[in-house]
Structures are given as C-alpha cells and as structure tokens.
Coordinates of C-alpha atoms and ligand atoms in Angstrom, one line a residue:
M13 CA 0.0 0.0 0.0
P14 CA 1.5 3.4 -1.0
Q15 CA 1.1 4.8 2.5
H16 CA 3.4 7.7 3.5
D17 CA 4.1 9.4 6.8
V18 CA 3.7 13.0 5.7
A19 CA 3.5 15.2 8.7
A20 CA 3.2 15.4 12.5
F21 CA -0.5 16.1 13.3
A22 CA 0.5 18.8 15.8
D23 CA 2.4 20.7 13.0
L24 CA -0.8 21.1 10.9
P25 CA -2.5 24.4 11.8
D26 CA -6.2 24.1 12.4
A27 CA -8.1 24.8 9.2
G28 CA -4.7 25.4 7.5
L29 CA -3.9 24.2 3.9
H30 CA -0.7 22.1 3.6
R31 CA 0.4 20.9 0.2
I32 CA 2.5 17.8 -0.3
E33 CA 3.5 15.6 -3.2
R34 CA 4.0 11.8 -3.0
D35 CA 4.1 9.2 -5.8
G36 CA 3.4 12.0 -8.3
Q37 CA 0.1 12.9 -6.5
K38 CA -0.4 16.5 -5.5
I39 CA -2.3 16.4 -2.2
L40 CA -3.8 19.0 0.0
L41 CA -3.9 18.2 3.7
I42 CA -6.5 20.1 5.7
R43 CA -6.7 19.7 9.5
D44 CA -10.4 19.2 10.2
A45 CA -10.9 19.2 14.0
D46 CA -9.2 16.0 15.3
T47 CA -8.8 14.5 11.9
V48 CA -7.1 15.4 8.6
Q49 CA -8.7 15.5 5.1
A50 CA -6.5 14.7 2.1
I51 CA -7.8 15.9 -1.3
G52 CA -6.3 16.8 -4.7
A53 CA -4.2 20.0 -4.5
E54 CA -5.0 21.3 -7.9
C55 CA -8.3 22.5 -9.3
P56 CA -9.4 20.1 -12.1
H57 CA -10.8 23.1 -14.0
A58 CA -7.5 24.9 -14.8
G59 CA -4.9 23.5 -12.4
A60 CA -4.9 26.3 -9.9
P61 CA -3.1 25.6 -6.6
L62 CA -5.8 25.1 -4.1
D63 CA -3.5 25.9 -1.2
E64 CA -3.7 29.5 -2.4
G65 CA -7.5 29.3 -2.3
L66 CA -9.9 30.0 0.6
L67 CA -11.1 27.5 3.1
H68 CA -14.5 28.3 4.5
A69 CA -17.2 26.2 6.1
E70 CA -15.9 22.9 4.8
R71 CA -15.6 24.4 1.3
I72 CA -12.3 25.0 -0.5
I73 CA -12.7 27.8 -3.1
C74 CA -10.3 27.9 -6.0
P75 CA -8.3 31.1 -6.2
W76 CA -8.7 31.5 -9.9
H77 CA -12.2 30.9 -11.2
K78 CA -13.8 30.2 -7.9
A79 CA -14.9 26.6 -8.2
A80 CA -15.8 25.2 -4.8
F81 CA -15.2 21.7 -3.4
C82 CA -16.3 19.8 -0.3
I83 CA -13.1 19.1 1.7
R84 CA -14.6 15.9 3.1
S85 CA -15.8 14.3 -0.2
G86 CA -13.9 16.2 -2.8
A87 CA -17.3 16.8 -4.6
V88 CA -17.8 19.8 -6.8
L89 CA -20.0 22.2 -4.9
D90 CA -19.7 25.1 -7.4
P91 CA -18.5 25.1 -11.0
P92 CA -16.6 25.9 -13.3
A93 CA -14.9 22.6 -12.3
V94 CA -16.9 19.7 -13.7
D95 CA -14.8 16.9 -12.0
P96 CA -14.4 16.2 -8.3
L97 CA -11.1 16.3 -6.4
P98 CA -9.5 12.9 -5.7
R99 CA -9.7 12.0 -2.0
Y100 CA -7.1 10.0 -0.2
P101 CA -7.3 7.7 2.8
V102 CA -5.7 9.2 6.0
E103 CA -4.8 7.6 9.2
I104 CA -3.4 9.3 12.3
K105 CA -1.1 7.0 14.3
Q106 CA 1.0 8.1 17.3
G107 CA 0.6 11.7 16.3
R108 CA 1.8 11.2 12.7
V109 CA -0.4 11.7 9.6
L110 CA -0.3 8.8 7.2
V111 CA -1.7 9.3 3.7
D112 CA -2.3 6.6 1.1
T113 CA -1.7 7.8 -2.4
D114 CA -4.3 5.5 -4.0
P115 CA -7.4 7.7 -4.2
I116 CA -10.7 6.5 -2.7
Q117 CA -13.3 5.4 -5.2
S118 CA -16.6 7.0 -4.5
P119 CA -19.7 5.1 -5.6
T120 CA -22.3 6.9 -7.8
P121 CA -25.8 6.8 -6.3
V122 CA -28.2 4.8 -8.4
Q123 CA -31.9 5.4 -8.4
P124 CA -34.3 2.6 -9.3
S125 CA -34.5 1.8 -13.0
D126 CA -36.4 4.7 -14.7
T127 CA -38.2 4.8 -18.0
R128 CA -38.5 8.6 -18.3
H129 CA -36.9 10.6 -21.1
F130 CA -35.2 13.9 -20.2
V131 CA -34.3 16.2 -23.0
I132 CA -31.7 19.0 -22.7
I133 CA -31.9 21.6 -25.4
G134 CA -28.5 23.2 -25.8
G135 CA -25.1 21.6 -25.1
G136 CA -23.3 24.6 -23.7
G137 CA -22.3 25.6 -20.2
A138 CA -25.7 24.9 -18.6
G139 CA -26.8 22.0 -20.8
A140 CA -23.6 19.9 -20.5
V141 CA -23.4 20.3 -16.7
A142 CA -27.1 19.4 -16.4
A143 CA -26.7 16.2 -18.4
Q144 CA -23.6 15.2 -16.3
T145 CA -25.4 16.1 -13.0
L146 CA -28.4 13.9 -13.9
R147 CA -26.1 10.9 -14.0
E148 CA -24.2 12.0 -10.9
V149 CA -27.4 12.1 -8.8
G150 CA -28.3 8.6 -10.1
F151 CA -30.9 9.2 -12.8
T152 CA -31.1 6.0 -14.8
G153 CA -33.6 7.1 -17.5
R154 CA -32.9 8.2 -21.0
I155 CA -31.0 11.5 -21.5
T156 CA -30.9 13.3 -24.9
M157 CA -28.9 16.5 -25.3
L158 CA -29.8 18.4 -28.5
D159 CA -27.4 21.0 -29.9
Q160 CA -27.5 22.7 -33.2
G161 CA -23.7 23.1 -33.3
G162 CA -23.0 19.4 -32.5
D163 CA -19.7 20.1 -30.8
V164 CA -18.6 18.1 -27.8
P165 CA -19.4 20.7 -25.0
Y166 CA -16.5 23.0 -24.7
D167 CA -15.4 26.0 -22.7
R168 CA -16.8 29.0 -24.6
T169 CA -15.0 31.5 -22.4
L170 CA -11.7 30.6 -23.9
L171 CA -12.6 31.8 -27.4
S172 CA -12.0 35.5 -26.8
K173 CA -9.0 34.8 -24.6
Y174 CA -6.7 32.0 -25.5
V175 CA -8.2 30.8 -28.8
L176 CA -7.8 34.3 -30.3
S177 CA -4.5 35.2 -28.6
G178 CA -2.8 31.9 -29.3
E179 CA -1.7 31.8 -25.7
E180 CA -1.9 28.5 -23.8
G181 CA -4.9 28.4 -21.4
S182 CA -4.9 25.5 -18.9
E183 CA -8.7 25.3 -18.6
K184 CA -10.2 21.9 -19.3
T185 CA -11.8 21.8 -22.7
P186 CA -13.8 20.1 -24.0
L187 CA -15.7 19.8 -20.7
Q188 CA -15.8 16.0 -21.0
T189 CA -14.7 13.6 -23.8
P190 CA -17.1 12.0 -26.3
D191 CA -16.4 8.7 -24.5
F192 CA -17.6 10.2 -21.2
Y193 CA -21.0 10.9 -22.8
R194 CA -21.1 7.5 -24.3
Q195 CA -20.2 5.8 -21.1
H196 CA -22.9 7.7 -19.2
S197 CA -25.5 7.0 -21.9
I198 CA -26.0 10.7 -22.7
D199 CA -27.2 10.8 -26.3
R200 CA -25.7 13.9 -28.0
V201 CA -27.8 14.7 -31.0
T202 CA -27.0 17.4 -33.5
A203 CA -30.3 19.1 -34.2
Q204 CA -31.8 22.6 -34.2
V205 CA -34.9 22.9 -32.1
A206 CA -37.6 24.8 -33.9
G207 CA -40.5 24.5 -31.6
L208 CA -41.7 23.3 -28.2
D209 CA -45.2 22.5 -27.0
P210 CA -45.1 22.5 -23.2
A211 CA -48.6 21.1 -22.8
A212 CA -47.9 18.1 -25.1
H213 CA -44.4 17.7 -23.7
S214 CA -43.1 17.7 -27.3
I215 CA -40.2 19.2 -29.1
T216 CA -40.0 19.8 -32.9
C217 CA -36.6 20.0 -34.7
A218 CA -35.9 22.0 -37.8
D219 CA -36.0 18.8 -39.9
S220 CA -39.5 18.2 -38.5
T221 CA -38.4 15.3 -36.2
A222 CA -40.7 15.3 -33.1
I223 CA -39.3 14.3 -29.7
S224 CA -41.4 13.8 -26.6
Y225 CA -40.1 14.4 -23.1
D226 CA -41.0 13.7 -19.5
A227 CA -38.9 16.7 -18.4
A228 CA -36.9 19.2 -20.5
L229 CA -34.3 21.8 -19.9
L230 CA -34.1 24.9 -22.1
A231 CA -30.4 26.0 -22.3
T232 CA -30.0 27.6 -25.7
G233 CA -27.8 30.5 -24.5
A234 CA -27.6 33.7 -26.5
T235 CA -27.0 35.1 -30.0
P236 CA -24.8 38.2 -30.6
V237 CA -26.6 41.3 -31.6
K238 CA -25.9 42.3 -35.2
P239 CA -26.5 46.1 -35.6
D240 CA -28.3 47.5 -38.5
L241 CA -25.3 49.2 -40.1
P242 CA -24.5 49.6 -43.8
G243 CA -21.8 47.0 -44.7
V244 CA -22.5 44.7 -41.7
E245 CA -23.0 41.7 -43.9
R246 CA -19.6 41.9 -45.6
G247 CA -17.3 38.9 -45.2
N248 CA -14.7 40.5 -42.9
V249 CA -17.2 41.7 -40.3
F250 CA -17.4 39.2 -37.4
L251 CA -19.4 38.4 -34.3
L252 CA -18.1 36.0 -31.7
R253 CA -20.1 33.3 -29.9
D254 CA -18.8 29.9 -30.9
R255 CA -15.8 28.1 -32.1
R256 CA -16.7 28.6 -35.8
D257 CA -16.8 32.4 -35.2
A258 CA -13.4 32.3 -33.6
D259 CA -12.0 30.2 -36.4
A260 CA -13.5 32.6 -39.0
I261 CA -11.8 35.6 -37.2
L262 CA -8.5 33.7 -37.0
A263 CA -8.4 32.6 -40.7
P264 CA -7.4 36.0 -42.2
V265 CA -5.2 36.8 -39.1
L266 CA -3.2 33.6 -39.6
R267 CA -2.9 34.2 -43.4
Q268 CA -1.1 37.4 -42.3
D269 CA -3.1 39.5 -44.7
S270 CA -5.2 41.2 -42.1
R271 CA -3.3 43.4 -39.7
R272 CA -5.7 46.2 -38.8
V273 CA -8.6 45.4 -36.5
V274 CA -11.4 47.7 -35.5
V275 CA -13.4 46.4 -32.5
L276 CA -16.9 47.9 -32.0
G277 CA -18.0 47.8 -28.4
T278 CA -16.2 48.4 -25.1
S279 CA -17.7 45.7 -22.9
F280 CA -16.2 42.3 -22.1
I281 CA -16.2 40.5 -25.4
G282 CA -14.9 43.5 -27.3
M283 CA -12.2 44.2 -24.8
E284 CA -11.1 40.6 -24.5
V285 CA -10.9 40.4 -28.3
A286 CA -8.9 43.6 -28.4
A287 CA -6.4 42.3 -25.9
S288 CA -6.0 38.9 -27.6
L289 CA -5.5 40.3 -31.1
R290 CA -3.1 42.9 -29.8
E291 CA -1.2 40.1 -28.1
R292 CA -0.8 38.7 -31.7
G293 CA 0.8 42.0 -32.7
L294 CA -2.2 43.3 -34.7
T295 CA -3.1 47.0 -34.8
V296 CA -6.2 47.3 -32.7
T297 CA -8.6 50.3 -32.4
V298 CA -11.6 50.0 -30.2
V299 CA -14.7 52.2 -30.8
G300 CA -17.3 52.7 -28.0
Q301 CA -20.1 55.1 -27.3
E302 CA -19.3 55.3 -23.6
A303 CA -16.6 57.7 -22.4
T304 CA -14.8 54.8 -20.7
P305 CA -14.7 51.1 -21.4
F306 CA -16.8 49.0 -19.0
E307 CA -18.4 52.2 -17.8
T308 CA -21.9 50.7 -17.3
T309 CA -20.7 47.5 -15.7
L310 CA -17.6 48.5 -13.6
G311 CA -17.8 52.3 -13.4
P312 CA -15.6 55.0 -14.9
E313 CA -12.6 54.7 -12.4
V314 CA -12.2 50.9 -12.8
G315 CA -12.8 51.4 -16.6
R316 CA -10.1 54.0 -16.8
G317 CA -7.7 51.6 -15.1
L318 CA -8.4 48.8 -17.5
A319 CA -8.3 51.2 -20.5
A320 CA -4.8 52.3 -19.4
M321 CA -3.7 48.7 -19.4
H322 CA -4.9 48.4 -23.0
Q323 CA -3.3 51.7 -24.0
E324 CA 0.1 50.6 -22.5
K325 CA -0.2 47.5 -24.7
G326 CA -0.8 49.7 -27.8
V327 CA -4.6 49.6 -28.2
S328 CA -6.1 52.9 -29.5
F329 CA -9.6 54.1 -28.5
R330 CA -12.2 56.2 -30.1
L331 CA -14.6 56.8 -27.2
G332 CA -17.9 58.6 -27.0
R333 CA -18.3 57.8 -30.7
R334 CA -20.9 55.9 -32.7
V335 CA -20.3 54.0 -36.0
K336 CA -22.0 55.5 -39.0
A337 CA -21.1 52.9 -41.7
L338 CA -18.8 50.1 -42.6
E339 CA -17.4 51.1 -45.9
G340 CA -15.7 49.3 -48.8
A341 CA -16.7 46.4 -51.2
P342 CA -16.6 43.5 -51.6
T343 CA -15.0 43.6 -48.1
V344 CA -15.1 46.4 -45.5
Q345 CA -12.0 48.6 -45.8
S346 CA -12.8 51.3 -43.3
V347 CA -15.2 52.2 -40.4
R348 CA -16.8 55.7 -40.6
L349 CA -17.6 57.2 -37.2
D350 CA -20.3 59.8 -36.4
N351 CA -17.7 62.6 -36.5
D352 CA -16.7 61.4 -40.0
E353 CA -13.4 60.1 -38.9
V354 CA -12.5 57.1 -41.0
L355 CA -10.6 54.2 -39.5
S356 CA -8.9 51.7 -41.9
A357 CA -9.8 48.1 -41.2
D358 CA -8.9 44.7 -42.5
I359 CA -11.2 43.1 -40.0
V360 CA -14.2 44.4 -38.0
I361 CA -15.4 42.6 -34.9
I362 CA -18.7 43.6 -33.2
G363 CA -19.2 43.2 -29.5
F364 CA -22.6 44.8 -29.0
G365 CA -24.1 42.3 -26.6
V366 CA -26.3 39.3 -27.0
R367 CA -30.0 38.3 -27.0
P368 CA -31.4 35.1 -25.5
A369 CA -31.7 32.4 -28.2
T370 CA -35.4 31.7 -27.6
Q371 CA -37.1 32.6 -30.9
F372 CA -38.4 29.1 -31.2
L373 CA -40.4 29.3 -28.0
S374 CA -43.6 30.8 -29.4
N375 CA -45.7 28.7 -27.1
L376 CA -44.1 30.2 -23.9
P377 CA -44.3 33.6 -22.4
R378 CA -41.1 35.5 -22.9
N379 CA -39.8 38.8 -21.5
E380 CA -39.1 41.8 -23.7
D381 CA -35.4 40.8 -24.0
G382 CA -36.4 37.3 -25.1
S383 CA -35.5 35.7 -21.8
V384 CA -37.7 33.2 -20.0
S385 CA -38.6 33.7 -16.4
V386 CA -38.0 30.9 -13.9
D387 CA -38.6 30.4 -10.2
A388 CA -35.8 29.6 -7.8
T389 CA -35.9 25.9 -8.8
L390 CA -35.3 27.0 -12.4
S391 CA -38.8 25.8 -13.3
V392 CA -40.7 27.6 -16.2
T393 CA -43.8 25.5 -16.1
E394 CA -44.6 21.8 -15.3
D395 CA -41.7 19.6 -16.3
L396 CA -39.9 22.4 -18.1
Y397 CA -36.8 24.2 -16.8
A398 CA -34.6 26.9 -18.1
A399 CA -31.0 27.7 -17.3
G400 CA -28.1 29.9 -18.3
D401 CA -28.1 33.0 -20.5
I402 CA -31.8 32.6 -21.4
A403 CA -33.1 32.5 -17.8
R404 CA -34.4 35.4 -15.8
F405 CA -34.2 34.2 -12.2
P406 CA -34.8 35.4 -8.7
D407 CA -31.8 37.1 -7.1
N408 CA -32.0 39.0 -3.8
G409 CA -35.7 39.9 -4.2
R410 CA -35.7 40.7 -7.9
L411 CA -35.6 38.9 -11.2
I412 CA -32.3 39.2 -13.1
R413 CA -30.6 37.7 -16.2
V414 CA -26.8 37.4 -16.4
E415 CA -24.4 36.1 -19.0
H416 CA -21.9 34.3 -16.7
W417 CA -20.3 30.9 -17.4
R418 CA -20.3 29.8 -13.7
V419 CA -23.9 30.8 -13.2
A420 CA -25.0 28.9 -16.3
Q421 CA -23.3 25.8 -14.9
Q422 CA -24.7 26.3 -11.4
H423 CA -28.2 26.7 -13.0
G424 CA -27.6 23.4 -15.0
R425 CA -26.8 21.6 -11.8
I426 CA -29.8 22.9 -9.9
A427 CA -32.2 22.3 -12.8
A428 CA -30.9 18.7 -13.3
R429 CA -31.4 17.9 -9.6
N430 CA -34.9 19.2 -9.7
M431 CA -35.7 17.3 -12.9
A432 CA -34.5 14.2 -11.1
G433 CA -36.9 14.8 -8.3
E434 CA -35.1 16.9 -5.7
R435 CA -36.4 20.3 -4.7
V436 CA -33.4 22.6 -4.5
R437 CA -33.2 26.3 -5.0
F438 CA -30.7 28.4 -6.8
D439 CA -29.6 31.1 -4.3
A440 CA -25.9 31.6 -5.0
V441 CA -24.5 35.1 -5.6
P442 CA -23.7 35.6 -9.3
Y443 CA -20.0 35.6 -10.1
F444 CA -18.1 36.1 -13.4
W445 CA -14.5 36.8 -14.5
T446 CA -12.8 38.4 -17.4
I447 CA -9.2 38.0 -18.4
Q448 CA -7.3 40.5 -20.5
Y449 CA -3.5 40.2 -21.0
M450 CA -3.6 37.2 -18.6
K451 CA -4.9 39.4 -15.8
R452 CA -8.2 38.5 -14.3
V453 CA -11.0 40.7 -12.9
D454 CA -13.4 38.9 -10.6
Y455 CA -16.9 40.3 -10.2
V456 CA -19.3 39.2 -7.4
G457 CA -22.9 40.2 -7.1
H458 CA -25.1 42.2 -9.5
A459 CA -25.3 45.9 -9.6
E460 CA -27.8 47.6 -12.0
G461 CA -26.7 51.1 -11.3
W462 CA -25.2 52.5 -8.0
D463 CA -25.0 55.6 -5.9
A464 CA -21.3 55.3 -5.2
V465 CA -18.3 53.1 -6.1
I466 CA -15.9 52.8 -3.1
I467 CA -12.5 51.7 -4.3
H468 CA -9.7 50.2 -2.1
G469 CA -6.4 50.0 -3.9
N470 CA -5.6 51.3 -7.3
P471 CA -7.3 50.3 -10.6
Q472 CA -4.3 51.9 -12.5
E473 CA -2.0 49.3 -10.8
Q474 CA -4.5 46.4 -11.4
D475 CA -4.7 45.9 -7.7
F476 CA -8.1 46.9 -6.2
T477 CA -11.5 46.0 -4.8
A478 CA -14.3 48.2 -5.9
Y479 CA -17.6 48.1 -4.0
Y480 CA -20.8 49.1 -5.9
V481 CA -23.1 50.7 -3.3
K482 CA -26.8 51.4 -3.6
A483 CA -28.8 52.9 -0.7
G484 CA -25.8 52.2 1.6
I485 CA -25.7 48.5 0.7
V486 CA -23.0 46.8 -1.3
T487 CA -24.7 45.1 -4.2
A488 CA -21.6 44.0 -6.1
A489 CA -17.8 44.1 -5.9
A490 CA -15.0 43.8 -8.5
C491 CA -11.5 42.7 -7.6
M492 CA -8.3 42.6 -9.4
G493 CA -5.1 41.0 -8.1
R494 CA -7.0 39.9 -4.9
D495 CA -7.9 36.3 -5.4
R496 CA -8.7 35.4 -1.8
D497 CA -10.7 38.6 -1.2
A498 CA -12.9 37.8 -4.3
A499 CA -13.4 34.2 -2.9
A500 CA -14.3 35.6 0.5
L501 CA -16.8 38.0 -1.1
I502 CA -18.6 35.1 -2.8
E503 CA -18.8 33.3 0.6
L504 CA -20.0 36.5 2.4
F505 CA -22.6 37.4 -0.2
N506 CA -23.8 33.8 -0.3
H507 CA -24.4 34.1 3.4
R508 CA -26.1 37.5 3.4
R509 CA -26.6 40.5 1.0
D510 CA -26.9 43.5 3.3
W511 CA -23.2 44.3 3.7
T512 CA -22.1 47.9 3.9
A513 CA -18.7 48.8 2.5
D514 CA -17.4 49.6 6.0
Q515 CA -18.2 46.1 7.2
L516 CA -16.4 44.4 4.3
G517 CA -13.4 46.7 4.7
E518 CA -10.0 46.5 3.1
T519 CA -9.6 42.7 3.3
P520 CA -12.8 40.7 3.1
A521 CA -10.8 37.5 3.4
A522 CA -9.9 38.4 7.0
L523 CA -13.6 38.3 7.9
I524 CA -13.9 34.6 7.3
A525 CA -10.3 33.5 8.1
Ligands
FAD615 C1 -16.4 34.6 -26.3 C2 -17.1 34.6 -25.0 C3 -16.3 34.7 -23.8 C4 -16.9 34.7 -22.6 N1 -16.2 34.8 -21.5 C5 -16.8 34.7 -20.3 C6 -16.0 34.9 -19.1 O1 -14.8 35.1 -19.1 N2 -16.6 34.7 -17.9 C7 -17.9 34.5 -17.8 O2 -18.5 34.3 -16.7 N3 -18.7 34.3 -18.9 C8 -18.2 34.5 -20.1 N4 -18.9 34.3 -21.3 C9 -20.4 34.1 -21.1 C10 -20.6 32.6 -21.0 O3 -19.9 31.9 -22.0 C11 -22.1 32.3 -21.1 O4 -22.8 33.0 -20.1 C12 -22.4 30.8 -21.1 O5 -21.9 30.2 -22.2 C13 -23.9 30.6 -21.1 O6 -24.2 29.2 -21.0 P1 -25.5 28.7 -21.7 O7 -25.5 27.2 -21.5 O8 -26.7 29.5 -21.3 O9 -25.3 29.0 -23.3 P2 -24.3 28.5 -24.3 O10 -23.0 28.1 -23.6 O11 -24.2 29.5 -25.3 O12 -24.9 27.2 -24.9 C14 -26.0 27.2 -25.6 C15 -26.0 26.1 -26.6 O13 -27.3 25.9 -27.2 C16 -27.2 25.7 -28.6 N5 -28.4 26.2 -29.2 C17 -28.9 27.4 -29.4 N6 -30.1 27.5 -30.0 C18 -30.4 26.2 -30.2 C19 -31.5 25.5 -30.9 N7 -32.6 26.2 -31.3 N8 -31.5 24.2 -31.0 C20 -30.4 23.5 -30.5 N9 -29.4 24.0 -29.9 C21 -29.4 25.3 -29.8 C22 -26.0 26.5 -29.0 O14 -25.4 26.0 -30.2 C23 -25.1 26.3 -27.8 O15 -24.2 25.2 -28.0 C24 -18.3 34.4 -22.5 C25 -19.1 34.2 -23.7 C26 -18.5 34.3 -24.9 C27 -19.3 34.1 -26.2

C-alpha cells in the first residue's frame, strides 16, 4: 500500500492548507478538528493551486475561477470545475499523519430503473453540466442532449481569450470527452430545435423530427446582436459566440493578410478580443459610445484603469463615438464614425451584446429581452426548466438575467437535480470573471446602477477592490489581483446580501479567516 508518513499532526495548523507531493500525486492536507482531510491539491478546471484558495465552512474555493469543493468528499459544490477532487485515505497514528496515495473510489448513487426521457436543449455551459449532473445524482432514465452546433461541449469563455490570442490556457476543454457521454449513456444529437409544446411535452426540430419528453431543460444560450449598419453583412465583419466564429476571425489573421482590426463595443467580449489580437501583434482600435470602457458594468474609475492597461499595450480608443457605416466592397476597408473620422480596417469585430436564443419558444411567455422567467428551482412550467443566459431568475428579491459561465453551470446543476426529483433552490451570488493580458478581474454580485463606487487599492495598478453601493448596501464588488478577497466576497454574499462597504473593509478575506 503506498502509504506515506507526511507530517506530524501537531504541525498542521487548524483549518490550514498544507500541500504535499508523493508518488506523483499532489495532495492538499487540511486539518479538520481532530482529523485530517487529504484531497487533490489542484483545481481540475484549470490546475490552480488550491493551497492558495480560501477555506470556509468545509468548502475550499479555487483562487482562480472560484470553483468550490467539499473538503470531506472532494465533490464539486460550485463550478466551473466539472470533475471532483480525488480524495485519499488518511490515518493518524501516534501523532503522525499517514496518507495513502491510492485515491478512494466514490460510488455513484443509483436510483431505481427509470423509463423517463429527459431532454436537454443546448449543449453549452448549462446543458452539459445538467446532463452530467443527472447521472451524478443517479438518474437512470434516457437523456438526450440536442445541440445545433453538434460540438462536444467546450469552454466557450476561452474563445475570446486563448483561442484568439494563441496563448496556452490551462482550462479543461472540452468539458468531457465524447467517451464520457457514451459511457454515461447521454445521447448527444445534432439538431436545431424549432418548436416546443409544453402542454404536449413535445419538441420539434428544424428537420420536422418530433421528440417527446418527460422533463426538458431549455439551455440555448444567446446570440450576438448584429447592428443594422451599412456594410455589416460583408465577409470581414465578425461576431463572436462559438468556435466557428473564432476560427473565422483567425483565418485572415493567420494568413497574415489582415493586420488592422477595429473592434466595435467596449464591454467584455470587445475588450477581450482587443487584448487577444493585440497580443498577436495586430493594430487594434476600439470604438465605443461610452466615455470609458466597461463604464456601465464596472464604473468609470475601474474602466479607466483597464483602458490604461490596454493603452500601455498599444490599443487605440475612439470613445464617446458611434459608428455610421462600414465602408468598402466586396469587403469592408474602413469604419466611418459619427464625426466622419475614417478608421482603416482589414477586420471588424462587433461586441454589441447578446440576445437570449429563444425565438423558437412561441408557445411560452417570454420577456421583452427574449428571456424566459423561472422560479428559484429554475422551473418555467410543469416539467420544463430553463438555465443559463436565457433564464431570468430570482436574485435577492428581484428577477435578473446574467451572462456568466459559472452561473450557467450552477443553473444546470440545480435544474438537473430538480428534474431528477429533488427540490433545491438556486440562491448563490452571481460571479463572473474576465481575463485580459492574462490578468483576471473577478466580479461578485449584481449591480444595476449604483449611488457610489468605493475603491480600495488602485485600478491603474491592477490591484483593487471596488464596492458598488446602492442605498448604503454593497450590491456587487469587483476585484483585481486579490484572489482570496474575491473568494471571500462570494462566501460572504452567499451568506447575506446586506453588507455595507465599511463592514467588508480592506480585506474581506480576513472576515472569514
Ligand atoms: C467569447 C465569449 C467569452 C466569454 N467569457 C466569459 C468569461 O470570461 N466569464 C464568464 O463568466 N462568462 C463568459 N462568457 C459568457 C458565457 O460563456 C455564457 O454566459 C455561457 O456560455 C452561457 O451558457 P448557456 O449554457 O446558457 O449557453 P451557451 O453556452 O451559449 O450554450 C447554448 C447552446 O445551445 C445551442 N443552441 C442554441 N439554440 C439552439 C436551438 N434552437 N436548438 C439546438 N441548440 C441550440 C448553441 O449551439 C449552444 O451550444 C463568454 C461568452 C463568450 C461568447
């Protein structure tokens, strides 16, 4: 048995994180009252060192993208990880900690044999995690996952970052292998859904195939907005949502015949694309109607800090400007602004936001933005659930819709558990990240406007926490260079949402240490 004497029990600080490596296994030891837990030391999502994460209430939170794991079982409690941490047997003998490097095999719960058919529409962040979760909770019936793209579910967030920049990202993609879906009898079917009749429990595909379901999950994500601009249909004007879009943008870049890029839009997709193509050495100009990038989401001071980072890397901005036309034929050669300035362009990339992909749901009530309202269990109506970018869900006493990878996956997990017969509520605080020039901004909460932004640290130095305050209460916070504080804010906001900026202070991590 590969058992190793790894430490004196007395030397492990209570609730401390102690990393060891034996037999090639990277193991995290956590003193847990009078015992010790031994789990994998690296996050299976992107390999982050979990000893730099945050331990709170039997959860270890990854310092990078904030996946959370149970320290006793290694189970994923919050995505973006989709795989559990390995767990190792521990014995304490005569004050010494003995760890076996053969991981413990955890049995999957199995429910009684089931003849029901669950259909998941959309194989993105929410859909893929829902399918996997159904098997994890022991559902033995039939699972069909319909997706119009037909790709093995992959990490979409990498497209604007590593796929476009050509840098190496360590995130796991695809989320699972084709074999995984085969082994778990999850039928991946390439099909575009064209209609759904909730009363008849029936789905119609674009090729007229009809599929009946016992329970279904809507997880069709969103479609980028294409503005009504002269020239927008030309071949060198791109949107970015999926792998094919990223490949289409890269084709002329890799041919080396397109060097000048104009990005329209100063929010997350536009700015990530700008950073990535600049990292490839292209000439990048960003056009935005706001005075500062990210102004409506992060506020002007944080926006100015991030804009300065782009400018230092050589990105040019035209701010407070609208686009009048994309000019040139057969391809666009320039972008005309509302002040008649003309920007030369070999490629134009549009980041004007997205709209929920729900056009096919004519039999369901939809909100003005195309989203579908759900209750806290992610239920739309009987036996029908919605998750991810299309779902408008209850959050802190109001209904909100967000476009966050981790939230979509959390939704997928909760919806799947409810489809399988549990009754669980989604009540986690929303969290997203953005990465530009390999630097991450973490955002916790949801602020639709604020009275004040209280900033600790300095956005110009990419080291800050910004609190967005409405009526005295912190509704959201953005952090850069402060991984453990961002993790702590998630834990604090999950616990209660009435914090004032004074209470959270300079170092939220200290509050739950
Ligand atoms: C380039 C990019 C970068 C991003 N970066 C970040 C980031 O850094 N951090 C973050 O938090 N979020 C990020 N996001 C947002 C995040 O990816 C989304 O919030 C998330 O993918 C939503 O998951 P979803 O399952 O709702 O939709 P999706 O992941 O979009 O999946 C929907 C799936 O449904 C399929 N589909 C659509 N219509 C139909 C139909 N009629 N029939 C069959 N199938 C259909 C689509 O093909 C797609 O595969 C990014 C998004 C993009 C596009």
